[in-house]
PDB file of N, CA and C in Angstrom:
ATOM      1  N   MET A 164       5.930  -9.453 -10.084  1.00  0.00           N
ATOM      2  CA  MET A 164       5.276  -8.837  -8.955  1.00  0.00           C
ATOM      3  C   MET A 164       5.970  -9.296  -7.684  1.00  0.00           C
ATOM      4  N   VAL A 165       6.190  -8.364  -6.778  1.00  0.00           N
ATOM      5  CA  VAL A 165       6.776  -8.667  -5.484  1.00  0.00           C
ATOM      6  C   VAL A 165       5.786  -8.247  -4.422  1.00  0.00           C
ATOM      7  N   ALA A 166       5.309  -9.179  -3.628  1.00  0.00           N
ATOM      8  CA  ALA A 166       4.369  -8.857  -2.557  1.00  0.00           C
ATOM      9  C   ALA A 166       5.147  -8.604  -1.281  1.00  0.00           C
ATOM     10  N   VAL A 167       4.768  -7.563  -0.579  1.00  0.00           N
ATOM     11  CA  VAL A 167       5.348  -7.271   0.716  1.00  0.00           C
ATOM     12  C   VAL A 167       4.291  -7.628   1.748  1.00  0.00           C
ATOM     13  N   ALA A 168       4.571  -8.594   2.570  1.00  0.00           N
ATOM     14  CA  ALA A 168       3.589  -9.079   3.539  1.00  0.00           C
ATOM     15  C   ALA A 168       3.261  -8.012   4.572  1.00  0.00           C
ATOM     16  N   ALA A 169       2.058  -8.106   5.089  1.00  0.00           N
ATOM     17  CA  ALA A 169       1.612  -7.185   6.121  1.00  0.00           C
ATOM     18  C   ALA A 169       0.976  -7.962   7.252  1.00  0.00           C
ATOM     19  N   ASP A 170       1.349  -7.643   8.447  1.00  0.00           N
ATOM     20  CA  ASP A 170       0.741  -8.256   9.616  1.00  0.00           C
ATOM     21  C   ASP A 170       0.028  -7.213  10.467  1.00  0.00           C
ATOM     22  N   GLY A 171       0.436  -5.966  10.365  1.00  0.00           N
ATOM     23  CA  GLY A 171      -0.042  -4.902  11.234  1.00  0.00           C
ATOM     24  C   GLY A 171      -1.538  -4.720  11.270  1.00  0.00           C
ATOM     25  N   ASN A 172      -2.103  -4.099  10.262  1.00  0.00           N
ATOM     26  CA  ASN A 172      -3.528  -3.794  10.284  1.00  0.00           C
ATOM     27  C   ASN A 172      -4.306  -4.576   9.227  1.00  0.00           C
ATOM     28  N   GLY A 173      -3.696  -5.557   8.628  1.00  0.00           N
ATOM     29  CA  GLY A 173      -4.393  -6.407   7.659  1.00  0.00           C
ATOM     30  C   GLY A 173      -4.167  -6.031   6.213  1.00  0.00           C
ATOM     31  N   PHE A 174      -3.717  -4.815   5.945  1.00  0.00           N
ATOM     32  CA  PHE A 174      -3.444  -4.405   4.575  1.00  0.00           C
ATOM     33  C   PHE A 174      -2.100  -4.973   4.137  1.00  0.00           C
ATOM     34  N   ALA A 175      -1.882  -4.987   2.831  1.00  0.00           N
ATOM     35  CA  ALA A 175      -0.614  -5.428   2.268  1.00  0.00           C
ATOM     36  C   ALA A 175      -0.242  -4.471   1.145  1.00  0.00           C
ATOM     37  N   VAL A 176       1.002  -4.529   0.729  1.00  0.00           N
ATOM     38  CA  VAL A 176       1.471  -3.697  -0.366  1.00  0.00           C
ATOM     39  C   VAL A 176       2.215  -4.594  -1.352  1.00  0.00           C
ATOM     40  N   GLU A 177       2.013  -4.329  -2.632  1.00  0.00           N
ATOM     41  CA  GLU A 177       2.672  -5.095  -3.687  1.00  0.00           C
ATOM     42  C   GLU A 177       3.393  -4.149  -4.626  1.00  0.00           C
ATOM     43  N   VAL A 178       4.609  -4.513  -4.979  1.00  0.00           N
ATOM     44  CA  VAL A 178       5.371  -3.780  -5.986  1.00  0.00           C
ATOM     45  C   VAL A 178       5.261  -4.579  -7.264  1.00  0.00           C
ATOM     46  N   ARG A 179       4.775  -3.929  -8.301  1.00  0.00           N
ATOM     47  CA  ARG A 179       4.601  -4.591  -9.592  1.00  0.00           C
ATOM     48  C   ARG A 179       5.437  -3.834 -10.616  1.00  0.00           C
ATOM     49  N   GLY A 180       6.270  -4.560 -11.327  1.00  0.00           N
ATOM     50  CA  GLY A 180       7.094  -3.834 -12.271  1.00  0.00           C
ATOM     51  C   GLY A 180       7.777  -4.692 -13.290  1.00  0.00           C
ATOM     52  N   GLY A 181       8.275  -3.982 -14.261  1.00  0.00           N
ATOM     53  CA  GLY A 181       9.013  -4.592 -15.342  1.00  0.00           C
ATOM     54  C   GLY A 181      10.058  -3.615 -15.818  1.00  0.00           C
ATOM     55  N   GLU A 182      10.371  -3.697 -17.081  1.00  0.00           N
ATOM     56  CA  GLU A 182      11.417  -2.833 -17.620  1.00  0.00           C
ATOM     57  C   GLU A 182      11.010  -1.364 -17.653  1.00  0.00           C
ATOM     58  N   GLU A 183       9.746  -1.079 -17.976  1.00  0.00           N
ATOM     59  CA  GLU A 183       9.334   0.316 -18.126  1.00  0.00           C
ATOM     60  C   GLU A 183       8.211   0.748 -17.197  1.00  0.00           C
ATOM     61  N   THR A 184       7.434  -0.160 -16.683  1.00  0.00           N
ATOM     62  CA  THR A 184       6.263   0.193 -15.894  1.00  0.00           C
ATOM     63  C   THR A 184       6.393  -0.345 -14.479  1.00  0.00           C
ATOM     64  N   TRP A 185       6.269   0.544 -13.493  1.00  0.00           N
ATOM     65  CA  TRP A 185       6.312   0.161 -12.093  1.00  0.00           C
ATOM     66  C   TRP A 185       5.105   0.752 -11.384  1.00  0.00           C
ATOM     67  N   THR A 186       4.426  -0.056 -10.568  1.00  0.00           N
ATOM     68  CA  THR A 186       3.323   0.432  -9.757  1.00  0.00           C
ATOM     69  C   THR A 186       3.418  -0.183  -8.361  1.00  0.00           C
ATOM     70  N   VAL A 187       2.804   0.510  -7.422  1.00  0.00           N
ATOM     71  CA  VAL A 187       2.670  -0.006  -6.065  1.00  0.00           C
ATOM     72  C   VAL A 187       1.182  -0.084  -5.780  1.00  0.00           C
ATOM     73  N   ALA A 188       0.736  -1.254  -5.362  1.00  0.00           N
ATOM     74  CA  ALA A 188      -0.677  -1.479  -5.065  1.00  0.00           C
ATOM     75  C   ALA A 188      -0.854  -1.727  -3.575  1.00  0.00           C
ATOM     76  N   ILE A 189      -1.885  -1.093  -3.005  1.00  0.00           N
ATOM     77  CA  ILE A 189      -2.283  -1.378  -1.633  1.00  0.00           C
ATOM     78  C   ILE A 189      -3.436  -2.358  -1.723  1.00  0.00           C
ATOM     79  N   VAL A 190      -3.318  -3.458  -0.990  1.00  0.00           N
ATOM     80  CA  VAL A 190      -4.300  -4.537  -1.041  1.00  0.00           C
ATOM     81  C   VAL A 190      -5.018  -4.601   0.305  1.00  0.00           C
ATOM     82  N   SER A 191      -6.352  -4.635   0.250  1.00  0.00           N
ATOM     83  CA  SER A 191      -7.160  -4.676   1.462  1.00  0.00           C
ATOM     84  C   SER A 191      -7.035  -6.033   2.152  1.00  0.00           C
ATOM     85  N   PRO A 192      -7.487  -6.120   3.397  1.00  0.00           N
ATOM     86  CA  PRO A 192      -7.486  -7.417   4.087  1.00  0.00           C
ATOM     87  C   PRO A 192      -8.310  -8.476   3.349  1.00  0.00           C
ATOM     88  N   GLU A 193      -9.249  -8.036   2.517  1.00  0.00           N
ATOM     89  CA  GLU A 193     -10.078  -8.949   1.737  1.00  0.00           C
ATOM     90  C   GLU A 193      -9.406  -9.387   0.439  1.00  0.00           C
ATOM     91  N   GLY A 194      -8.221  -8.842   0.152  1.00  0.00           N
ATOM     92  CA  GLY A 194      -7.472  -9.234  -1.037  1.00  0.00           C
ATOM     93  C   GLY A 194      -7.740  -8.414  -2.274  1.00  0.00           C
ATOM     94  N   GLU A 195      -8.438  -7.293  -2.142  1.00  0.00           N
ATOM     95  CA  GLU A 195      -8.723  -6.459  -3.310  1.00  0.00           C
ATOM     96  C   GLU A 195      -7.804  -5.234  -3.346  1.00  0.00           C
ATOM     97  N   VAL A 196      -7.369  -4.854  -4.550  1.00  0.00           N
ATOM     98  CA  VAL A 196      -6.526  -3.672  -4.712  1.00  0.00           C
ATOM     99  C   VAL A 196      -7.407  -2.450  -4.465  1.00  0.00           C
ATOM    100  N   VAL A 197      -7.027  -1.642  -3.469  1.00  0.00           N
ATOM    101  CA  VAL A 197      -7.828  -0.478  -3.101  1.00  0.00           C
ATOM    102  C   VAL A 197      -7.142   0.834  -3.459  1.00  0.00           C
ATOM    103  N   SER A 198      -5.874   0.771  -3.837  1.00  0.00           N
ATOM    104  CA  SER A 198      -5.141   1.956  -4.260  1.00  0.00           C
ATOM    105  C   SER A 198      -3.961   1.506  -5.098  1.00  0.00           C
ATOM    106  N   GLU A 199      -3.623   2.327  -6.088  1.00  0.00           N
ATOM    107  CA  GLU A 199      -2.491   1.989  -6.948  1.00  0.00           C
ATOM    108  C   GLU A 199      -1.786   3.282  -7.343  1.00  0.00           C
ATOM    109  N   ARG A 200      -0.469   3.251  -7.321  1.00  0.00           N
ATOM    110  CA  ARG A 200       0.323   4.433  -7.666  1.00  0.00           C
ATOM    111  C   ARG A 200       1.398   4.046  -8.674  1.00  0.00           C
ATOM    112  N   ALA A 201       1.490   4.823  -9.738  1.00  0.00           N
ATOM    113  CA  ALA A 201       2.532   4.617 -10.749  1.00  0.00           C
ATOM    114  C   ALA A 201       3.840   5.222 -10.244  1.00  0.00           C
ATOM    115  N   CYS A 202       4.953   4.557 -10.562  1.00  0.00           N
ATOM    116  CA  CYS A 202       6.280   5.032 -10.156  1.00  0.00           C
ATOM    117  C   CYS A 202       7.190   5.070 -11.381  1.00  0.00           C
ATOM    118  N   HIS A 203       8.219   5.909 -11.313  1.00  0.00           N
ATOM    119  CA  HIS A 203       9.134   6.064 -12.442  1.00  0.00           C
ATOM    120  C   HIS A 203      10.053   4.865 -12.649  1.00  0.00           C
ATOM    121  N   ASP A 204      10.439   4.242 -11.544  1.00  0.00           N
ATOM    122  CA  ASP A 204      11.371   3.112 -11.645  1.00  0.00           C
ATOM    123  C   ASP A 204      11.258   2.229 -10.411  1.00  0.00           C
ATOM    124  N   GLY A 205      12.033   1.184 -10.399  1.00  0.00           N
ATOM    125  CA  GLY A 205      11.989   0.244  -9.297  1.00  0.00           C
ATOM    126  C   GLY A 205      12.401   0.842  -7.966  1.00  0.00           C
ATOM    127  N   ALA A 206      13.370   1.739  -7.987  1.00  0.00           N
ATOM    128  CA  ALA A 206      13.825   2.363  -6.742  1.00  0.00           C
ATOM    129  C   ALA A 206      12.710   3.195  -6.113  1.00  0.00           C
ATOM    130  N   GLU A 207      12.018   3.976  -6.923  1.00  0.00           N
ATOM    131  CA  GLU A 207      10.909   4.781  -6.408  1.00  0.00           C
ATOM    132  C   GLU A 207       9.800   3.876  -5.889  1.00  0.00           C
ATOM    133  N   ALA A 208       9.506   2.815  -6.616  1.00  0.00           N
ATOM    134  CA  ALA A 208       8.451   1.886  -6.200  1.00  0.00           C
ATOM    135  C   ALA A 208       8.795   1.233  -4.866  1.00  0.00           C
ATOM    136  N   ARG A 209      10.009   0.794  -4.701  1.00  0.00           N
ATOM    137  CA  ARG A 209      10.417   0.158  -3.447  1.00  0.00           C
ATOM    138  C   ARG A 209      10.404   1.148  -2.290  1.00  0.00           C
ATOM    139  N   THR A 210      10.800   2.384  -2.542  1.00  0.00           N
ATOM    140  CA  THR A 210      10.794   3.407  -1.495  1.00  0.00           C
ATOM    141  C   THR A 210       9.372   3.699  -1.038  1.00  0.00           C
ATOM    142  N   TYR A 211       8.452   3.892  -1.999  1.00  0.00           N
ATOM    143  CA  TYR A 211       7.064   4.160  -1.652  1.00  0.00           C
ATOM    144  C   TYR A 211       6.453   2.958  -0.925  1.00  0.00           C
ATOM    145  N   ALA A 212       6.719   1.751  -1.406  1.00  0.00           N
ATOM    146  CA  ALA A 212       6.195   0.543  -0.766  1.00  0.00           C
ATOM    147  C   ALA A 212       6.701   0.423   0.668  1.00  0.00           C
ATOM    148  N   SER A 213       7.941   0.799   0.905  1.00  0.00           N
ATOM    149  CA  SER A 213       8.495   0.761   2.254  1.00  0.00           C
ATOM    150  C   SER A 213       7.744   1.709   3.180  1.00  0.00           C
ATOM    151  N   THR A 214       7.430   2.893   2.680  1.00  0.00           N
ATOM    152  CA  THR A 214       6.666   3.863   3.466  1.00  0.00           C
ATOM    153  C   THR A 214       5.281   3.322   3.789  1.00  0.00           C
ATOM    154  N   VAL A 215       4.612   2.758   2.783  1.00  0.00           N
ATOM    155  CA  VAL A 215       3.282   2.188   3.005  1.00  0.00           C
ATOM    156  C   VAL A 215       3.358   1.059   4.028  1.00  0.00           C
ATOM    157  N   ARG A 216       4.368   0.209   3.903  1.00  0.00           N
ATOM    158  CA  ARG A 216       4.516  -0.906   4.831  1.00  0.00           C
ATOM    159  C   ARG A 216       4.680  -0.407   6.263  1.00  0.00           C
ATOM    160  N   GLN A 217       5.451   0.657   6.457  1.00  0.00           N
ATOM    161  CA  GLN A 217       5.594   1.229   7.804  1.00  0.00           C
ATOM    162  C   GLN A 217       4.246   1.703   8.322  1.00  0.00           C
ATOM    163  N   HIS A 218       3.474   2.352   7.468  1.00  0.00           N
ATOM    164  CA  HIS A 218       2.151   2.828   7.876  1.00  0.00           C
ATOM    165  C   HIS A 218       1.220   1.670   8.215  1.00  0.00           C
ATOM    166  N   ILE A 219       1.360   0.559   7.511  1.00  0.00           N
ATOM    167  CA  ILE A 219       0.549  -0.625   7.810  1.00  0.00           C
ATOM    168  C   ILE A 219       0.795  -1.063   9.253  1.00  0.00           C
ATOM    169  N   PHE A 220       2.033  -1.012   9.686  1.00  0.00           N
ATOM    170  CA  PHE A 220       2.357  -1.440  11.045  1.00  0.00           C
ATOM    171  C   PHE A 220       2.054  -0.375  12.091  1.00  0.00           C
ATOM    172  N   TRP A 221       2.135   0.901  11.730  1.00  0.00           N
ATOM    173  CA  TRP A 221       1.969   1.981  12.701  1.00  0.00           C
ATOM    174  C   TRP A 221       0.536   2.436  12.887  1.00  0.00           C
ATOM    175  N   LEU A 222      -0.276   2.399  11.817  1.00  0.00           N
ATOM    176  CA  LEU A 222      -1.608   2.996  11.863  1.00  0.00           C
ATOM    177  C   LEU A 222      -2.702   1.949  12.046  1.00  0.00           C
ATOM    178  N   SER A 223      -3.754   2.345  12.734  1.00  0.00           N
ATOM    179  CA  SER A 223      -4.934   1.480  12.841  1.00  0.00           C
ATOM    180  C   SER A 223      -5.558   1.378  11.452  1.00  0.00           C
ATOM    181  N   PRO A 224      -6.392   0.362  11.226  1.00  0.00           N
ATOM    182  CA  PRO A 224      -7.056   0.256   9.917  1.00  0.00           C
ATOM    183  C   PRO A 224      -7.833   1.528   9.549  1.00  0.00           C
ATOM    184  N   GLU A 225      -8.485   2.127  10.532  1.00  0.00           N
ATOM    185  CA  GLU A 225      -9.267   3.348  10.267  1.00  0.00           C
ATOM    186  C   GLU A 225      -8.372   4.501   9.842  1.00  0.00           C
ATOM    187  N   LYS A 226      -7.279   4.719  10.582  1.00  0.00           N
ATOM    188  CA  LYS A 226      -6.347   5.809  10.240  1.00  0.00           C
ATOM    189  C   LYS A 226      -5.653   5.546   8.909  1.00  0.00           C
ATOM    190  N   PHE A 227      -5.318   4.282   8.647  1.00  0.00           N
ATOM    191  CA  PHE A 227      -4.683   3.927   7.383  1.00  0.00           C
ATOM    192  C   PHE A 227      -5.623   4.250   6.225  1.00  0.00           C
ATOM    193  N   ARG A 228      -6.896   3.858   6.335  1.00  0.00           N
ATOM    194  CA  ARG A 228      -7.874   4.166   5.288  1.00  0.00           C
ATOM    195  C   ARG A 228      -8.024   5.671   5.096  1.00  0.00           C
ATOM    196  N   GLU A 229      -8.034   6.407   6.198  1.00  0.00           N
ATOM    197  CA  GLU A 229      -8.160   7.865   6.120  1.00  0.00           C
ATOM    198  C   GLU A 229      -6.942   8.468   5.419  1.00  0.00           C
ATOM    199  N   TYR A 230      -5.747   8.054   5.832  1.00  0.00           N
ATOM    200  CA  TYR A 230      -4.507   8.608   5.294  1.00  0.00           C
ATOM    201  C   TYR A 230      -4.375   8.357   3.793  1.00  0.00           C
ATOM    202  N   TYR A 231      -4.713   7.138   3.358  1.00  0.00           N
ATOM    203  CA  TYR A 231      -4.589   6.787   1.945  1.00  0.00           C
ATOM    204  C   TYR A 231      -5.891   6.968   1.163  1.00  0.00           C
ATOM    205  N   ARG A 232      -6.886   7.582   1.817  1.00  0.00           N
ATOM    206  CA  ARG A 232      -8.180   7.888   1.176  1.00  0.00           C
ATOM    207  C   ARG A 232      -8.819   6.647   0.562  1.00  0.00           C
ATOM    208  N   ILE A 233      -8.852   5.590   1.365  1.00  0.00           N
ATOM    209  CA  ILE A 233      -9.456   4.331   0.930  1.00  0.00           C
ATOM    210  C   ILE A 233     -10.890   4.296   1.427  1.00  0.00           C
ATOM    211  N   GLN A 234     -11.809   4.071   0.540  1.00  0.00           N
ATOM    212  CA  GLN A 234     -13.228   4.034   0.880  1.00  0.00           C
ATOM    213  C   GLN A 234     -13.578   2.736   1.593  1.00  0.00           C
ATOM    214  N   GLY A 235     -14.633   2.767   2.381  1.00  0.00           N
ATOM    215  CA  GLY A 235     -15.146   1.549   3.015  1.00  0.00           C
ATOM    216  C   GLY A 235     -14.890   1.524   4.502  1.00  0.00           C
ATOM    217  N   GLN A 236     -15.572   0.636   5.156  1.00  0.00           N
ATOM    218  CA  GLN A 236     -15.481   0.470   6.593  1.00  0.00           C
ATOM    219  C   GLN A 236     -14.668  -0.775   6.922  1.00  0.00           C
ATOM    220  N   VAL A 237     -14.027  -0.750   8.035  1.00  0.00           N
ATOM    221  CA  VAL A 237     -13.310  -1.911   8.544  1.00  0.00           C
ATOM    222  C   VAL A 237     -14.278  -2.673   9.435  1.00  0.00           C
ATOM    223  N   GLU A 238     -14.468  -3.949   9.128  1.00  0.00           N
ATOM    224  CA  GLU A 238     -15.348  -4.761   9.968  1.00  0.00           C
ATOM    225  C   GLU A 238     -14.570  -5.271  11.150  1.00  0.00           C
ATOM    226  N   GLY A 239     -15.203  -5.210  12.324  1.00  0.00           N
ATOM    227  CA  GLY A 239     -14.477  -5.617  13.498  1.00  0.00           C
ATOM    228  C   GLY A 239     -15.103  -6.678  14.290  1.00  0.00           C
TER     229      GLY A 239
END
């Protein structure tokens, strides 16, 4: 597992993979996996994780939750 740190809106993204199975997980500020996407290979997983990481820095927590269809409220 490779964790990609997030400072922007509190979310983080993790690339999880091996020889045949690759996934990208979005982790809430509370440390829980709130979204997961299967990828064909490591290159696809890293590309998707990079996009998510950019959104973490660009979007507010509310917009990020809306964009990725993550349920729940952001406590402020």
